[in-house]
XYZ file of C-alpha atoms in Angstrom:
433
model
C 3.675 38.205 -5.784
C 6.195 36.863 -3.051
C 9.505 38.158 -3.455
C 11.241 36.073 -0.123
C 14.665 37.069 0.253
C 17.197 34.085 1.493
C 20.179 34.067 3.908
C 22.050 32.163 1.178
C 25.807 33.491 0.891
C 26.738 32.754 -2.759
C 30.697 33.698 -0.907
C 30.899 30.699 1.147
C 33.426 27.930 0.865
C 30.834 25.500 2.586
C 27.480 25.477 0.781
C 25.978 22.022 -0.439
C 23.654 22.024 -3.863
C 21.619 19.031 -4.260
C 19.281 18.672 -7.419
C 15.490 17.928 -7.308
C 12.733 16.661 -9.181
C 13.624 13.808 -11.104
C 13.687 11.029 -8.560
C 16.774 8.830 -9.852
C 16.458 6.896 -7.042
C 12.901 5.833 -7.829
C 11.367 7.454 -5.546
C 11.412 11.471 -4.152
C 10.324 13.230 -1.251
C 8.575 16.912 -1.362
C 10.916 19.929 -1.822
C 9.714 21.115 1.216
C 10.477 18.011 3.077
C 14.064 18.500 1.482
C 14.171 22.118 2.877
C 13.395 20.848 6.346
C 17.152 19.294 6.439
C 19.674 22.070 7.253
C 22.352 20.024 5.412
C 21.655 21.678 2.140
C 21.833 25.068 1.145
C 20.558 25.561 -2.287
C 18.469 23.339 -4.377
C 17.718 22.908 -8.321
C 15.096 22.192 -9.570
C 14.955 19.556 -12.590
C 14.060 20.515 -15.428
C 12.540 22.760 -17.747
C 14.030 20.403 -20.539
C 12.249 21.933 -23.325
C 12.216 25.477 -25.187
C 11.933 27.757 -26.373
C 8.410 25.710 -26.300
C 8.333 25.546 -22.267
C 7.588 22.283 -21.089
C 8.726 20.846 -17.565
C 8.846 17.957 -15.968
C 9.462 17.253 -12.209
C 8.302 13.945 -12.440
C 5.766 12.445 -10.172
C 5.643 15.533 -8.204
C 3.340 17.751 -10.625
C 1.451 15.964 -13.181
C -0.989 18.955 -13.433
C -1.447 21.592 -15.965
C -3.024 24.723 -16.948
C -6.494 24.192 -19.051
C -5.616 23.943 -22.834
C -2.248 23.730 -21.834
C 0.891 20.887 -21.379
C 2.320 23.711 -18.894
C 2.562 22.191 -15.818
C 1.115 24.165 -13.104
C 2.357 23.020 -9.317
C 0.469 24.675 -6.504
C 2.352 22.994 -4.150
C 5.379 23.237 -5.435
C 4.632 26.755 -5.582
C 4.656 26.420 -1.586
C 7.210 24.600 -1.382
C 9.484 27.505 -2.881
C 8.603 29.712 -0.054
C 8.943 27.412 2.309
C 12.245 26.935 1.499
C 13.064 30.569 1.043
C 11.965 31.134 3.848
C 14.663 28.958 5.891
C 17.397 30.735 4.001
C 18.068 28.581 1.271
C 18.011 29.381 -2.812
C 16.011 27.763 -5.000
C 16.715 27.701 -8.738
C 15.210 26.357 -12.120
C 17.717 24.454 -14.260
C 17.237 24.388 -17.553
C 18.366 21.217 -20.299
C 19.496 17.600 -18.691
C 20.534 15.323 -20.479
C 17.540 14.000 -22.260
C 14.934 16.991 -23.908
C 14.463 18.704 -26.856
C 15.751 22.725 -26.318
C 18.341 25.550 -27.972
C 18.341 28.524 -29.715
C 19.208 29.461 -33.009
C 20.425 33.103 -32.428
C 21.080 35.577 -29.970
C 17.878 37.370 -30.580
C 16.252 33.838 -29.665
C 17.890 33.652 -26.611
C 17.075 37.320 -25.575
C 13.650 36.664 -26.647
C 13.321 33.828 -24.093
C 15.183 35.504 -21.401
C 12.295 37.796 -21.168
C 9.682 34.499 -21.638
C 11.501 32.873 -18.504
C 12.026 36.099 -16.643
C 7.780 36.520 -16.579
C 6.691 32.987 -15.994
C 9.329 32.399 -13.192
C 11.050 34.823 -11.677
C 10.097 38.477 -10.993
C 8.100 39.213 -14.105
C 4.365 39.093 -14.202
C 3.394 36.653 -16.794
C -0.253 35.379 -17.368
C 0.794 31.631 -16.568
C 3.249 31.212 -13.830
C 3.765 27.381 -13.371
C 4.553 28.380 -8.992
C 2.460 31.082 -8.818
C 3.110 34.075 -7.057
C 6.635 31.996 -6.279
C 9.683 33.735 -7.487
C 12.028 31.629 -8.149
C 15.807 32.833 -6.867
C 17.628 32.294 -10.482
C 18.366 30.099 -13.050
C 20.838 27.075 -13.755
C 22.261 26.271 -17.280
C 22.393 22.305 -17.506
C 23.392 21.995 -21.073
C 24.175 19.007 -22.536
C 23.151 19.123 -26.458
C 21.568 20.820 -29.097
C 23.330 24.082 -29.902
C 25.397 26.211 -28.414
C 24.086 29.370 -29.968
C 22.043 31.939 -28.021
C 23.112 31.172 -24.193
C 25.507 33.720 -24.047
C 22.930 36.573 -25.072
C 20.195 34.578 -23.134
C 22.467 35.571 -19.544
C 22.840 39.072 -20.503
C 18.732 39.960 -21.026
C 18.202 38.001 -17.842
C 20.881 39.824 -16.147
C 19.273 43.350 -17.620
C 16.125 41.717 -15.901
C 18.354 41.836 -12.613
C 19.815 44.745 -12.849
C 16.240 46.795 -13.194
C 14.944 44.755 -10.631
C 15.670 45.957 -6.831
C 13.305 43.306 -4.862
C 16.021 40.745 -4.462
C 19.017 38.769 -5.355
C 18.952 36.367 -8.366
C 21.881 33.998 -9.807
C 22.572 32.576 -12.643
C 24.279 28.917 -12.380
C 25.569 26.190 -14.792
C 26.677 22.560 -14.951
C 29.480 21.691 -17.418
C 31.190 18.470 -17.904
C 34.531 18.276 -16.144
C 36.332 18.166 -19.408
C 37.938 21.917 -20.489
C 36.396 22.978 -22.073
C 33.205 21.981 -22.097
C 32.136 21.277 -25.274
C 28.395 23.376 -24.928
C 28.505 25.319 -22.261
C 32.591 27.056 -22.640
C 32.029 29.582 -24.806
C 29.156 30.808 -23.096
C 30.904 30.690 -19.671
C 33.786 32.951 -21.327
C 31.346 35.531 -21.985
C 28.772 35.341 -19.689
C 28.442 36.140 -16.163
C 28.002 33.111 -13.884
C 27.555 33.345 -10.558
C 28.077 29.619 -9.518
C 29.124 26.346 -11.807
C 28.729 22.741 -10.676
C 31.530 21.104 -12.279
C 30.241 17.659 -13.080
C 33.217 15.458 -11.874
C 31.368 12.178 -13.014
C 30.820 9.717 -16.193
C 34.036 11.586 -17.636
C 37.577 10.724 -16.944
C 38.436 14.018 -14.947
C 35.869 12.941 -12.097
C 36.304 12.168 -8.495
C 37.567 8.565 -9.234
C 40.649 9.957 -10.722
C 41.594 12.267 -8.002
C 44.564 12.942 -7.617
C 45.989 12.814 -10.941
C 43.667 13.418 -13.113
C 41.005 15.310 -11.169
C 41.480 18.725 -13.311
C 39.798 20.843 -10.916
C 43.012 23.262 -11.270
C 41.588 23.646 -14.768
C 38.858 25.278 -14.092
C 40.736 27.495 -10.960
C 42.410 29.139 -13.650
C 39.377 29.552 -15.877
C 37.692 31.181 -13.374
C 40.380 33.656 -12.491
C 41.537 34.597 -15.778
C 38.902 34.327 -18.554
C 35.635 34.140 -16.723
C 33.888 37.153 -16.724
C 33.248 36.977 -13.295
C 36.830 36.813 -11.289
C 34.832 35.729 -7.971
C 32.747 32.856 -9.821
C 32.165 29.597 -7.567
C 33.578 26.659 -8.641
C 31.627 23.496 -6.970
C 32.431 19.446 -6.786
C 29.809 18.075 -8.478
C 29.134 14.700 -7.173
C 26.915 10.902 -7.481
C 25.441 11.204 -4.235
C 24.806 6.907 -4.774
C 26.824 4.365 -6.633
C 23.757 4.240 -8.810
C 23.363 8.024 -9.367
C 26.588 7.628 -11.929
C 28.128 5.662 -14.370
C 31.689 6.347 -12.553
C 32.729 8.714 -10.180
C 30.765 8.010 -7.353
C 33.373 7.873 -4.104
C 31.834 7.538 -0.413
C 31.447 10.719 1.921
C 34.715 10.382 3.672
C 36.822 10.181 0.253
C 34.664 13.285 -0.984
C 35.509 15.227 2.193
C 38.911 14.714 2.257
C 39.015 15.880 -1.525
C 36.808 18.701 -1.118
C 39.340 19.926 2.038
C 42.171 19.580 -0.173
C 40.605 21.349 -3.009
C 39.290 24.137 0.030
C 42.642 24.757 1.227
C 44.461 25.224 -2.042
C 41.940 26.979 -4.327
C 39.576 30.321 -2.862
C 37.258 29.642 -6.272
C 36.022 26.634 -4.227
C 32.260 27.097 -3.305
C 31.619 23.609 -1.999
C 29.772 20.743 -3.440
C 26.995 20.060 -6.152
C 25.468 16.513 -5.759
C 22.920 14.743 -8.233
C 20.783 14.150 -6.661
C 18.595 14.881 -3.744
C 16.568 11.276 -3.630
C 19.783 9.369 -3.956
C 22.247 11.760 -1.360
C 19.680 11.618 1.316
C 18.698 8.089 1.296
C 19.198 5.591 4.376
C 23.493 6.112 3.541
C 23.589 9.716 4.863
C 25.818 10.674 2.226
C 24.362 14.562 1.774
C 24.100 14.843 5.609
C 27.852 13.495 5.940
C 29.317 15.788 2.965
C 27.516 18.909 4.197
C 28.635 18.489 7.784
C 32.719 18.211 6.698
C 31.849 21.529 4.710
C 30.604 23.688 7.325
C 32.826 22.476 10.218
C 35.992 23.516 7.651
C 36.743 20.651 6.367
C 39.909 18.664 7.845
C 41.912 21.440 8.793
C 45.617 21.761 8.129
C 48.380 23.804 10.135
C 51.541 24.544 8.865
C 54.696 23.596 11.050
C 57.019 26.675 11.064
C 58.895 27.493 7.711
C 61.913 25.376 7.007
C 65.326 26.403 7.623
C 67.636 25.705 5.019
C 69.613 27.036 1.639
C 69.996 25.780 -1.741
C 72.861 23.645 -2.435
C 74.119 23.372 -5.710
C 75.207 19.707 -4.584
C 71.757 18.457 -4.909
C 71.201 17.186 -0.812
C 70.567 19.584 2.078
C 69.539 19.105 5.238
C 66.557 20.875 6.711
C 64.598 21.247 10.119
C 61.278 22.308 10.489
C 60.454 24.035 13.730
C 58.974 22.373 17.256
C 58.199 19.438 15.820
C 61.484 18.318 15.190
C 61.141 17.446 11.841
C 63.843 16.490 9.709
C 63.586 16.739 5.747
C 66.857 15.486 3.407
C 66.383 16.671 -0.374
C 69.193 14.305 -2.195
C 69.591 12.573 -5.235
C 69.858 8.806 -4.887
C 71.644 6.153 -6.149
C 67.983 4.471 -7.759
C 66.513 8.401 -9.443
C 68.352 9.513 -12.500
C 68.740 12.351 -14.417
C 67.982 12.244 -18.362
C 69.170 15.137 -20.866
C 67.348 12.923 -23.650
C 64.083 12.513 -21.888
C 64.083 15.660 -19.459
C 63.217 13.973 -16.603
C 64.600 14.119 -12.773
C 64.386 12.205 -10.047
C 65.563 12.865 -6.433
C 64.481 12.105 -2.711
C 62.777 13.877 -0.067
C 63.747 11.849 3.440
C 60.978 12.619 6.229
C 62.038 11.982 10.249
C 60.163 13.139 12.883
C 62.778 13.012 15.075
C 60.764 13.776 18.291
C 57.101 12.730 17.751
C 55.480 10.644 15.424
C 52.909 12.269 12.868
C 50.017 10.478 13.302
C 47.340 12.288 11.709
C 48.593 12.019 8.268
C 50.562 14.860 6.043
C 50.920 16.567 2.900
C 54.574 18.272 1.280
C 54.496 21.258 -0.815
C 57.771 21.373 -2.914
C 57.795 24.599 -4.696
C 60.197 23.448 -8.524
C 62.591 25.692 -9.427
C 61.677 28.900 -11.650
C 61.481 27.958 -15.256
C 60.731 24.314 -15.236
C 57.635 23.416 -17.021
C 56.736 20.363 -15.342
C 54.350 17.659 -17.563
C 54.003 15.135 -15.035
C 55.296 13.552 -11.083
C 55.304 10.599 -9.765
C 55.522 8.889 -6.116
C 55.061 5.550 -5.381
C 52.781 4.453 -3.079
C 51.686 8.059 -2.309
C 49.288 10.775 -3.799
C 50.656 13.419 -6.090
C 49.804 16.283 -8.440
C 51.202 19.412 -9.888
C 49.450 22.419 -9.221
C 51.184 26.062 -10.043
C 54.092 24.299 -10.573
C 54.366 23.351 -7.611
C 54.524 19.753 -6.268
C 51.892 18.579 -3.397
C 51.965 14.793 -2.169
C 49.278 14.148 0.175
C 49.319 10.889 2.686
C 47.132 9.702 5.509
C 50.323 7.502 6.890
C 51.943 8.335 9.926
C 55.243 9.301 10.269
C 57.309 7.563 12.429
C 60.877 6.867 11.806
C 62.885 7.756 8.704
C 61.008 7.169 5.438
C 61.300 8.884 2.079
C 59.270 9.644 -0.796
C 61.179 9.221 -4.379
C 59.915 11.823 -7.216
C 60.512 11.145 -11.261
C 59.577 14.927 -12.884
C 59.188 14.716 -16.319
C 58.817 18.387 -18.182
C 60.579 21.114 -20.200
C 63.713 22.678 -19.052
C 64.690 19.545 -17.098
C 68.086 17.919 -17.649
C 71.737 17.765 -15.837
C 71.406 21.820 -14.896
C 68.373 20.796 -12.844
C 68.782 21.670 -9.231
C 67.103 20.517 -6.035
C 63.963 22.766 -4.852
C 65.097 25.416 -2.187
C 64.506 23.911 0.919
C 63.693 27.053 2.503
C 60.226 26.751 0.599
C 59.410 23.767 1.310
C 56.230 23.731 3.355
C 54.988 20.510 5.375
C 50.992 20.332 7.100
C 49.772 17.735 8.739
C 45.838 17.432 9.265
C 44.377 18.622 12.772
């Protein structure tokens, strides 16, 4: 049995995931012949979408089977695996979709199959091994109905497996739905130990096409770091890689990458990005190449201008100057924001002059709130905005070039007439490289 042991850094901010196997696009090339492109780092393979009575399906790819059997057995496949291993990438079985017939009905089910999946694909030694001597580098959780009963237990016999195993490395992935949480897969990711989850941020209202607002990937930040069990669990963008691999959410490769370098900069549970799937990302567009590239050159980069000089004054307005750059930032309240006691909601200015050069590269303002405001929503007209750690961050690809100024309405708890500006001294304003 070949036990090839990959390069693959399951710690990286910059790895691309692209699933394979069931040609959405019509049409699929080899998994070696995916391999062969550097842009991706680890792919899945889809799906074993039935069990605990095995059955797979990789579509055109292998139609043929053991004798007496409906297990599909894949020689070349099979070769495929090491191939890729063999450049340093992971290769993993996911298990579900969104169309099959597969659950559990107890714990001791799951267990039971743990050990099933551990022999026929990964470093066991059962009779019928659909890739041969290939050992697979782990297992992805893709589940999208039937029960929810078993998973949990299913994770810990395969990570027993693991754990008595010394020959190499193994993972264990899964795919929720961007919604929190997700409706079969969260109570298994609060108990299990995942190594990696593709967030899918499509066909649900938290996807890509409602970033900034409602893209929740915050949500799942503070999943990760407070009630997953694993604390240094990878969070990845799952993505269309086509118009046509989605029913919504698709965005082109230069929206993507400037999302996935926001979420990079902000969030160290990022991992990089998940796209579905391999026949539709690398098609004539380029979009996987394009995507992968922004990831492992870092993204679009962000330096921060020296800290802000400036105290808090009670007044509401203060003027601030931020280092070199001549920057000039004016908290006030205006004559057009408000204050509410009925409605707790606050509105005030933040004036932006580059007083010495213009900012042409775009920019994004961190406005730390004062301590004990719960804040429900922002708003800025005209410009990008979210709340994250209480904390508002307005992103813009506009240069700056004379005076302008960006009005906020904060609506929350604890807001009324005792409401007093953000301290200027922590205010924090990047502009890309």
């Amino acid at each position: 049995m070949v036990l090839a042991s990959t390069a693959f850094d399951v710690s990286s901010q910059s790895n691309f995931v692209a699933y394979w196997g069931q040609s959405s696009a019509g049409s699929q090339k080899s998994l070696g012949e995916y391999c062969g492109d550097s842009s991706i780092d680890v792919i899945v393979m889809a799906f074993l979408y039935q069990f605990p009575n095995t059955k797979l399906d990789l579509s055109a790819t292998c139609r043929s089977t053991f004798p007496g059997s409906e297990l599909l057995h894949c020689p070349d496949v099979a070769a495929d695996i090491k191939k890729c291993q063999s450049q340093g990438k992971a290769v993993i079985l996911s298990m579900g979709g969104a169309a099959g017939a597969y659950g559990f009905s107890s714990d001791d089910d799951g267990k039971k199959y743990a050990d099933t999946v551990w022999d026929m694909f990964l470093g066991g030694s059962g009779s019928q091994r659909p890739f041969d001597d290939a050992v697979l580098d782990g297992v992805d959780l893709d589940i999208e109905g039937g029960s929810t009963a078993g998973y949990a237990a299913y994770v810990a016999q395969l990570r027993s497996h693991f754990e008595a195993s010394s020959d190499k490395k193994y993972y264990i992935t899964g795919a929720p739905q961007c919604p929190f949480p997700d409706a079969m897969l969260g109570s298994t990711l609060n108990s299990a130990w995942f190594d990696m989850v593709f967030v899918q941020f499509y066909n649900n209202f938290c996807g890509l096409d409602a970033y900034p607002q409602g893209f929740n990937y915050g949500q799942w930040d503070t999943w990760a770091k407070s009630q997953s069990a694993n604390k240094n669990v990878k969070l990845y963008i799952g993505a269309p890689g086509s118009q046509s691999a989605a029913g919504r959410g698709y965005v082109d490769a230069s929206t993507i990458n400037s999302i996935a370098s926001d979420i990079r900069s902000k969030y160290t549970s990022f991992g990089g990005v998940m796209t579905w799937d391999a026949s539709q990302a690398f098609d004539a567009s380029s979009w996987g190449q394009s995507v992968s590239s922004a990831l492992k050159s870092g993204g679009s980069k962000k330096r921060a201008l020296e800290p802000l000089q400036g105290r808090f004054i009670s007044t509401r307005s203060a003027n601030v100057t931020a280092g070199a750059m001549q920057v000039k930032l004016e908290l006030v309240e205006g004559s057009d924001v408000y204050i509410s006691d009925t409605e707790n909601t606050f509105g005030f200015h933040v004036r932006i002059q580059s007083a010495d050069q213009p900012i042409r590269q775009g920019w994004e303002l961190h406005i730390p709130l004062p301590v004990g405001v719960s804040v429900a929503q922002a708003s800025a007209q005209a410009h990008n905005i979210r709340v994250h750690d209480n904390t508002l961050v307005v992103v813009d690809g506009s240069s700056i070039n004379e005076n302008m100024a960006v009005a906020f309405r904060v609506a929350g708890q604890h807001i009324g007439n005792e409401f007093g500006l953000p301290d200027p001294a922590k205010i924090m304003l990047y502009t890309t490289a």
